[in-house]
CSV table of C-alpha atoms and ligand atoms in Angstrom, one decimal:
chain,number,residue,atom,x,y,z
A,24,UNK,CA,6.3,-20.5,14.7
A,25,UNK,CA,4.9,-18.4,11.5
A,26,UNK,CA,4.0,-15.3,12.4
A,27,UNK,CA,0.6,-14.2,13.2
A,28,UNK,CA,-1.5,-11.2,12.7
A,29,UNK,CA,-1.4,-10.3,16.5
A,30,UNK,CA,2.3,-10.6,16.2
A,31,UNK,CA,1.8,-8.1,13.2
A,32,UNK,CA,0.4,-5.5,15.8
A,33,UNK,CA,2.3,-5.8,18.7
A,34,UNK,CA,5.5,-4.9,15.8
A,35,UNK,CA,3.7,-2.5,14.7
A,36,UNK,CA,2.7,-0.9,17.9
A,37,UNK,CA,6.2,-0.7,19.7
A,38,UNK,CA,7.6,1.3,16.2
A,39,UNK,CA,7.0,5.2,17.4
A,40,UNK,CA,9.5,5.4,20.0
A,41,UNK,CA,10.1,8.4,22.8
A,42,UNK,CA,7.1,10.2,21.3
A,43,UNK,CA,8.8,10.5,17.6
A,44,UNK,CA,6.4,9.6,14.5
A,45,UNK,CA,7.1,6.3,13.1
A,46,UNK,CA,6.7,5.2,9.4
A,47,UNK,CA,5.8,1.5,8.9
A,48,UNK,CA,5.7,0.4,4.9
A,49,UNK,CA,3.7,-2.7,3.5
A,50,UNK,CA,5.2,-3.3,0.3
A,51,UNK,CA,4.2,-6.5,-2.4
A,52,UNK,CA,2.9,-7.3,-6.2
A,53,UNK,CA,0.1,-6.0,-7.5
A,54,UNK,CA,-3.0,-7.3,-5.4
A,55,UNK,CA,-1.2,-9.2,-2.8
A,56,UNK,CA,-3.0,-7.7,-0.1
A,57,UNK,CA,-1.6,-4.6,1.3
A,58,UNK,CA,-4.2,-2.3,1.4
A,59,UNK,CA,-6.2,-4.9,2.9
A,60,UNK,CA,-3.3,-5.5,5.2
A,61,UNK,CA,-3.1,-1.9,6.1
A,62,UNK,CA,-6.7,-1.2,6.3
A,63,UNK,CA,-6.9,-3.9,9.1
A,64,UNK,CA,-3.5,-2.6,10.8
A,65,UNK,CA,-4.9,1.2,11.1
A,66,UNK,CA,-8.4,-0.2,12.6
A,67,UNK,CA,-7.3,-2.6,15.0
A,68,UNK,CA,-4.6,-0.1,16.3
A,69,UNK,CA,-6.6,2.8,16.6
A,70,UNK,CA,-9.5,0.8,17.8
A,71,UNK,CA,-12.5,3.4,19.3
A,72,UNK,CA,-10.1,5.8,20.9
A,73,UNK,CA,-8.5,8.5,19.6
A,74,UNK,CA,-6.7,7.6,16.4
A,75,UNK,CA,-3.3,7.7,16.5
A,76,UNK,CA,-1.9,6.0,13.4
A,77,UNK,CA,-2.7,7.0,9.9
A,78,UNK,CA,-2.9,5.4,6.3
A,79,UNK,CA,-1.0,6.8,3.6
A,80,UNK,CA,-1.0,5.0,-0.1
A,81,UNK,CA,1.6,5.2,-2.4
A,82,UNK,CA,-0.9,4.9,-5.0
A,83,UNK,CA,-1.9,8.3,-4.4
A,84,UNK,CA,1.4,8.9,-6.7
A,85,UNK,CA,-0.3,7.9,-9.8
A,86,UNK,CA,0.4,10.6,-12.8
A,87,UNK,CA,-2.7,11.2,-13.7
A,88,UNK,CA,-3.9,10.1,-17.6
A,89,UNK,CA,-3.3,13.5,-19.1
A,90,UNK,CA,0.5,13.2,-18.2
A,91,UNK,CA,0.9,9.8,-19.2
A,92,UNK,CA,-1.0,10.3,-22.1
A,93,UNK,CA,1.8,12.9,-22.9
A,94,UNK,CA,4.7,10.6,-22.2
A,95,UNK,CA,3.5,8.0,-23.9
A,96,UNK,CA,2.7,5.9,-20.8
A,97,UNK,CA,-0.7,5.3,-20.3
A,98,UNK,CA,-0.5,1.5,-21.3
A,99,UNK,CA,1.7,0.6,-18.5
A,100,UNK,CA,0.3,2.5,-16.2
A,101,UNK,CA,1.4,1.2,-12.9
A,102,UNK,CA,5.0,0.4,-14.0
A,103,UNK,CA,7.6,2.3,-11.8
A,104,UNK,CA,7.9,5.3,-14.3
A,105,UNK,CA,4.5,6.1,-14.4
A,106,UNK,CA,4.5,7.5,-10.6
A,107,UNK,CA,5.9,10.7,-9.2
A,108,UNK,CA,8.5,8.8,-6.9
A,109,UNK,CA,10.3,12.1,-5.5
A,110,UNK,CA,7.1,13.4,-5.0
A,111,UNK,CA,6.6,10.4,-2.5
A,112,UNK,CA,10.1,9.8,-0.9
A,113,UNK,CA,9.7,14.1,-0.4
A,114,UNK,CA,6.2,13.8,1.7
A,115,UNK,CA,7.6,10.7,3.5
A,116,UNK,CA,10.3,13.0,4.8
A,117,UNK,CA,7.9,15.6,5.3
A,118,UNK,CA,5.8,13.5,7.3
A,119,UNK,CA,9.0,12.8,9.2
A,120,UNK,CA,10.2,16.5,9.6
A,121,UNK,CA,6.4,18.0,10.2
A,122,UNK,CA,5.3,15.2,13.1
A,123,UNK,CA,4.5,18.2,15.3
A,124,UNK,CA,3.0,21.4,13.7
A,125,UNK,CA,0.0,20.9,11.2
A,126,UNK,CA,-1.8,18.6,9.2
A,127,UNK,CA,0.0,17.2,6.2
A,128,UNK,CA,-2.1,16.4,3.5
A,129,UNK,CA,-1.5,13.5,1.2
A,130,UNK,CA,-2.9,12.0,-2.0
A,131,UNK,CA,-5.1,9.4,-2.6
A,132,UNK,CA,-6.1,7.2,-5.4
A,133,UNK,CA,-9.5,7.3,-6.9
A,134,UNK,CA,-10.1,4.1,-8.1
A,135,UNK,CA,-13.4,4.4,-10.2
A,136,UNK,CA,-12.0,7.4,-11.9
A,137,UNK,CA,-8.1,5.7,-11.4
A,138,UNK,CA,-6.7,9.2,-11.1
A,139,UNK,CA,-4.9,10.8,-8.3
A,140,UNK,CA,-6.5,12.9,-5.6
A,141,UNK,CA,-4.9,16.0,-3.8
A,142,UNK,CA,-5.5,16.5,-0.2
A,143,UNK,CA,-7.6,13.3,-0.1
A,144,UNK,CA,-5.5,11.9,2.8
A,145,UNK,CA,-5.2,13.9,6.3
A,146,UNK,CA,-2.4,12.9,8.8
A,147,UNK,CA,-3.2,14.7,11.7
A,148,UNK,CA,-0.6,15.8,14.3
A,149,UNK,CA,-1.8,13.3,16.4
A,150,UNK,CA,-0.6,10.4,13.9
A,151,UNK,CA,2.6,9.0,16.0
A,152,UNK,CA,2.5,6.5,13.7
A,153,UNK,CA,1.9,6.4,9.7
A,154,UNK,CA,1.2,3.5,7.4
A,155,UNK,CA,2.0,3.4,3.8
A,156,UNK,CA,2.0,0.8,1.3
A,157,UNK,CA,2.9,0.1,-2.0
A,158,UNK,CA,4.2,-1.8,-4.9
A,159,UNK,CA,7.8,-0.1,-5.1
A,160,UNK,CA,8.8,0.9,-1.7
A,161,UNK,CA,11.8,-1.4,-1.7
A,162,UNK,CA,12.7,-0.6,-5.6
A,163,UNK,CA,16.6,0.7,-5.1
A,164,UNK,CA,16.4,2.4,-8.7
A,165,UNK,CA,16.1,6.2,-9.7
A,166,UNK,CA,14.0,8.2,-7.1
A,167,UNK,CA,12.3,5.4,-5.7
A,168,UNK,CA,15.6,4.4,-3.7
A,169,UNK,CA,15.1,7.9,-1.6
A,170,UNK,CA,12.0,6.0,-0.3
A,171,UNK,CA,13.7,2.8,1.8
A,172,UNK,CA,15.5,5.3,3.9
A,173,UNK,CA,12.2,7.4,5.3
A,174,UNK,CA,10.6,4.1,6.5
A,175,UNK,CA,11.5,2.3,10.0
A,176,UNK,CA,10.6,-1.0,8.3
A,177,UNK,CA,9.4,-2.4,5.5
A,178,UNK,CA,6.9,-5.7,5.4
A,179,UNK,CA,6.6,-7.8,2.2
A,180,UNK,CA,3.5,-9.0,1.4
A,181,UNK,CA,3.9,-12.4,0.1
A,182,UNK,CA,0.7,-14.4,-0.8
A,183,UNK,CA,0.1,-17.3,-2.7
A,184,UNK,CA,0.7,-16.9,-6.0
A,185,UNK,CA,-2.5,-18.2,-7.4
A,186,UNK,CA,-4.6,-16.4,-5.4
A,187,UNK,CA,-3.2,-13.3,-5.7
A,188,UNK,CA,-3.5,-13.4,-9.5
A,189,UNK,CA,-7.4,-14.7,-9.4
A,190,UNK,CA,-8.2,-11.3,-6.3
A,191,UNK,CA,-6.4,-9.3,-9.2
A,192,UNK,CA,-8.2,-11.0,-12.2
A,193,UNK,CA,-11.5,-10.2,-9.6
A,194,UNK,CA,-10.6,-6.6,-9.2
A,195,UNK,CA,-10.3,-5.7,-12.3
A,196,UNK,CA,-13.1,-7.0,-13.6
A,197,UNK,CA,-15.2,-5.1,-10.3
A,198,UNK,CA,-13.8,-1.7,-11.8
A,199,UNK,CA,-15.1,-2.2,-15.5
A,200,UNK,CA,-12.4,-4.5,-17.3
A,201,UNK,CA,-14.3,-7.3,-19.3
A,202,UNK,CA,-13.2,-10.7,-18.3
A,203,UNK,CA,-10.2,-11.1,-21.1
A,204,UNK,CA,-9.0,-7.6,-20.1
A,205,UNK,CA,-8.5,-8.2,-16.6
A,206,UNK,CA,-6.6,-11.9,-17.2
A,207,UNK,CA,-4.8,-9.8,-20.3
A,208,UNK,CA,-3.9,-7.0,-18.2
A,209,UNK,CA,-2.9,-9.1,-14.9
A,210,UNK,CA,-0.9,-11.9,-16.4
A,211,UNK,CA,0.7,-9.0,-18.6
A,212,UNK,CA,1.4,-5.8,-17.2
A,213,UNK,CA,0.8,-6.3,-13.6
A,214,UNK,CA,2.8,-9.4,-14.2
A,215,UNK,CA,6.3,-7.9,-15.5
A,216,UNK,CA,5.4,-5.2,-12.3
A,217,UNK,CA,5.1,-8.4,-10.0
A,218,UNK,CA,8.8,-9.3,-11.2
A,219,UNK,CA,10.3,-6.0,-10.4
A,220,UNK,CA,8.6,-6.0,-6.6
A,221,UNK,CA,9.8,-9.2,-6.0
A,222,UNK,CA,13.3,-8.2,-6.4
A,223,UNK,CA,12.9,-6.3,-3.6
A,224,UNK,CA,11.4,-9.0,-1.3
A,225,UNK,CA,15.4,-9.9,0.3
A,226,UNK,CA,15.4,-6.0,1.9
A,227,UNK,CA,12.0,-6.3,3.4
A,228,UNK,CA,12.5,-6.3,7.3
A,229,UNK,CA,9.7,-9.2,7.5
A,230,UNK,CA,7.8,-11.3,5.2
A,231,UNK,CA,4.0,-11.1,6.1
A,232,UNK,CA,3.3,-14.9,5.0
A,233,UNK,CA,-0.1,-16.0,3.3
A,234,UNK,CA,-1.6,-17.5,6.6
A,235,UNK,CA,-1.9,-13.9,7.5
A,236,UNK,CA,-3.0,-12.7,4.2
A,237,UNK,CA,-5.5,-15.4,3.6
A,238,UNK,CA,-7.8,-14.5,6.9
A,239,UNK,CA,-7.4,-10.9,5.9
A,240,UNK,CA,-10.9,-10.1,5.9
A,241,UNK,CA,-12.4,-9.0,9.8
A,242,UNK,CA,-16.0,-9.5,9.8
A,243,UNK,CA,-17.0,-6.0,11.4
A,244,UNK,CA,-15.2,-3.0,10.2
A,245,UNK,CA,-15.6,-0.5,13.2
A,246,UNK,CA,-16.0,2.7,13.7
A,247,UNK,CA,-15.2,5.1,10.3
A,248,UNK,CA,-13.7,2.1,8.8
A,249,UNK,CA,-14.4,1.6,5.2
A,250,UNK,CA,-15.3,-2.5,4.3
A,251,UNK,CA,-13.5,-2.0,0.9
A,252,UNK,CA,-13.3,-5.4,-0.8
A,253,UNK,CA,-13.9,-7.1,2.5
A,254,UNK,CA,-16.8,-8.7,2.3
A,255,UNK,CA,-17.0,-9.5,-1.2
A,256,UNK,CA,-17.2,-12.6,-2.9
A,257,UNK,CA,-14.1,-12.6,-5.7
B,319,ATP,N1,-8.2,-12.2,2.9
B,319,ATP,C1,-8.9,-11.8,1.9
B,319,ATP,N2,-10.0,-12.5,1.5
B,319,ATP,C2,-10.7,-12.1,0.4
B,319,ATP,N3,-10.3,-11.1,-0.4
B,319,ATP,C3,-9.2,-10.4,-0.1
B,319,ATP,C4,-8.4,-10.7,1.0
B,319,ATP,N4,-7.4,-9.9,1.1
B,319,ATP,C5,-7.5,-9.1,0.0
B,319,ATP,N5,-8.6,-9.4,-0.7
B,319,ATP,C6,-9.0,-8.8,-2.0
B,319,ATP,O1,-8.0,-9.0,-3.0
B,319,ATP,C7,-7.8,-7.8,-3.8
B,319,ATP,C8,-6.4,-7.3,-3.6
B,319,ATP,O2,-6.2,-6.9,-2.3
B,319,ATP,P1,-5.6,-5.5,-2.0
B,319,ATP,O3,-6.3,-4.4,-2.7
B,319,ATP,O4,-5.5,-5.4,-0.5
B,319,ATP,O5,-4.2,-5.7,-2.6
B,319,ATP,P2,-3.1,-4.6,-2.9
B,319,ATP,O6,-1.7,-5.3,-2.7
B,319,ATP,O7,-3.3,-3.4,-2.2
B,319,ATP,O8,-3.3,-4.4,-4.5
B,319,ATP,P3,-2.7,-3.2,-5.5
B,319,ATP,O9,-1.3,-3.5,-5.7
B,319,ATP,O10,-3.5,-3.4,-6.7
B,319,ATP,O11,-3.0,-1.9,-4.8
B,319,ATP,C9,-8.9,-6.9,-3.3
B,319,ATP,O12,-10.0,-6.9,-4.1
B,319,ATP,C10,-9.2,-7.3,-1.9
B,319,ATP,O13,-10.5,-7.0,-1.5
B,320,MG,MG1,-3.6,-1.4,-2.9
């Protein structure tokens, strides 16, 4: 039997154990879904009571332009090097070793500006269990191999290939890109990014499968939810 979103949940669910704070990654290419995945994950878990698991991207790890600008990176931005790896694998473990005092703030991604955002992300005490998801969570290379070992387990996004590459193509082109730019920019450098996730996809602890991915989209967001992408035609 493949799995099934529900399945997804009840996993997901039984992760905090004894009271401890749980980490849960989502990891996959470029556009195949995890945000989406996430997103859906947070809002059907935390449903209208008191929330009690939290979303933290990776992508809040950017460098911003200035500093890629300066390394000479800014045209493969997105490639592993162009993210502040430690910095992530260090607030994983923090939100490991701080699971009981205050709120830990995180970084999000601003994806008009596409720059990085301090403090955009709360995790609140009450968070037993956190979310975060990723391109290179399961990369075993430089800093980003301190990440594996702060997650309890790692899902691998795997859609179907054609689809994932026309949401991309459609994203792209939603945040400015002219048509040629977003096929030039997701067949090239989002593609050789693509090949370096899915090297990782053998130490995943699951593979979310496109059945899942595909019916991504709930109808009703509830309650603080955002409908990002959702509901959009691509
Ligand atoms: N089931 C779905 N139906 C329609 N569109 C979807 C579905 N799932 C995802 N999308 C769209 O596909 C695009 C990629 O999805 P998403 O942002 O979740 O992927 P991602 O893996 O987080 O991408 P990135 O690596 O760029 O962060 C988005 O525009 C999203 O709205
Ligand atoms: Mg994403």
């Amino acid at each position: 039997m493949p799995l099934t979103f529900d399945d997804l949940l009840d996993r997901a669910r039984s992760l905090p154990r004894d009271g401890r704070r749980a980490i849960l990654g989502i990891a996959g290419s470029p556009g195949a879904g995890k945000t989406t995945l996430a997103e859906r994950l947070v809002r059907e878990l935390n449903g209208d009571g008191e929330p009690w698991v939290a979303h933290v991207p990776m992508d809040g790890f950017h460098l911003a332009d200035a500093v890629l600008d300066r390394l000479g990176r800014r045209d493969r931005k997105g490639a592993p090097d162009t993210f502040d790896a430690a910095g992530y694998a260090a607030l994983l473990r923090r939100l490991r070793e701080e699971a009981y005092g205050d709120v830990v703030y995180a970084p999000g991604f601003e994806r008009v500006l596409e720059q990085p955002l301090a403090g955009a992300v709360p995790v609140e005490p009450a968070a037993r269990l956190v979310v975060t998801e990723g391109n290179y969570l399961l990369l075993d290379t430089g800093a980003w191999a301190r990440v594996r070992p702060q997650l309890d387990e790692v899902w691998f996004c795997e859609p179907d290939e054609e689809e994932r590459v026309r949401r991309l193509v459609a994203r792209h082109e939603e945040f400015g890109k002219s048509h040629e730019e977003a096929v030039a920019w997701a067949l090239g450098t989002d593609q050789r990014n693509a090949a370096l996730v899915a090297a990782g996809r053998d130490r995943a602890d699951l593979v979310v499968p496109d059945t899942v991915l595909r019916d991504g989209c709930p109808a009703a967001p509830r309650r603080g939810a955002g409908a990002r992408g959702c509901a959009r035609p691509v």
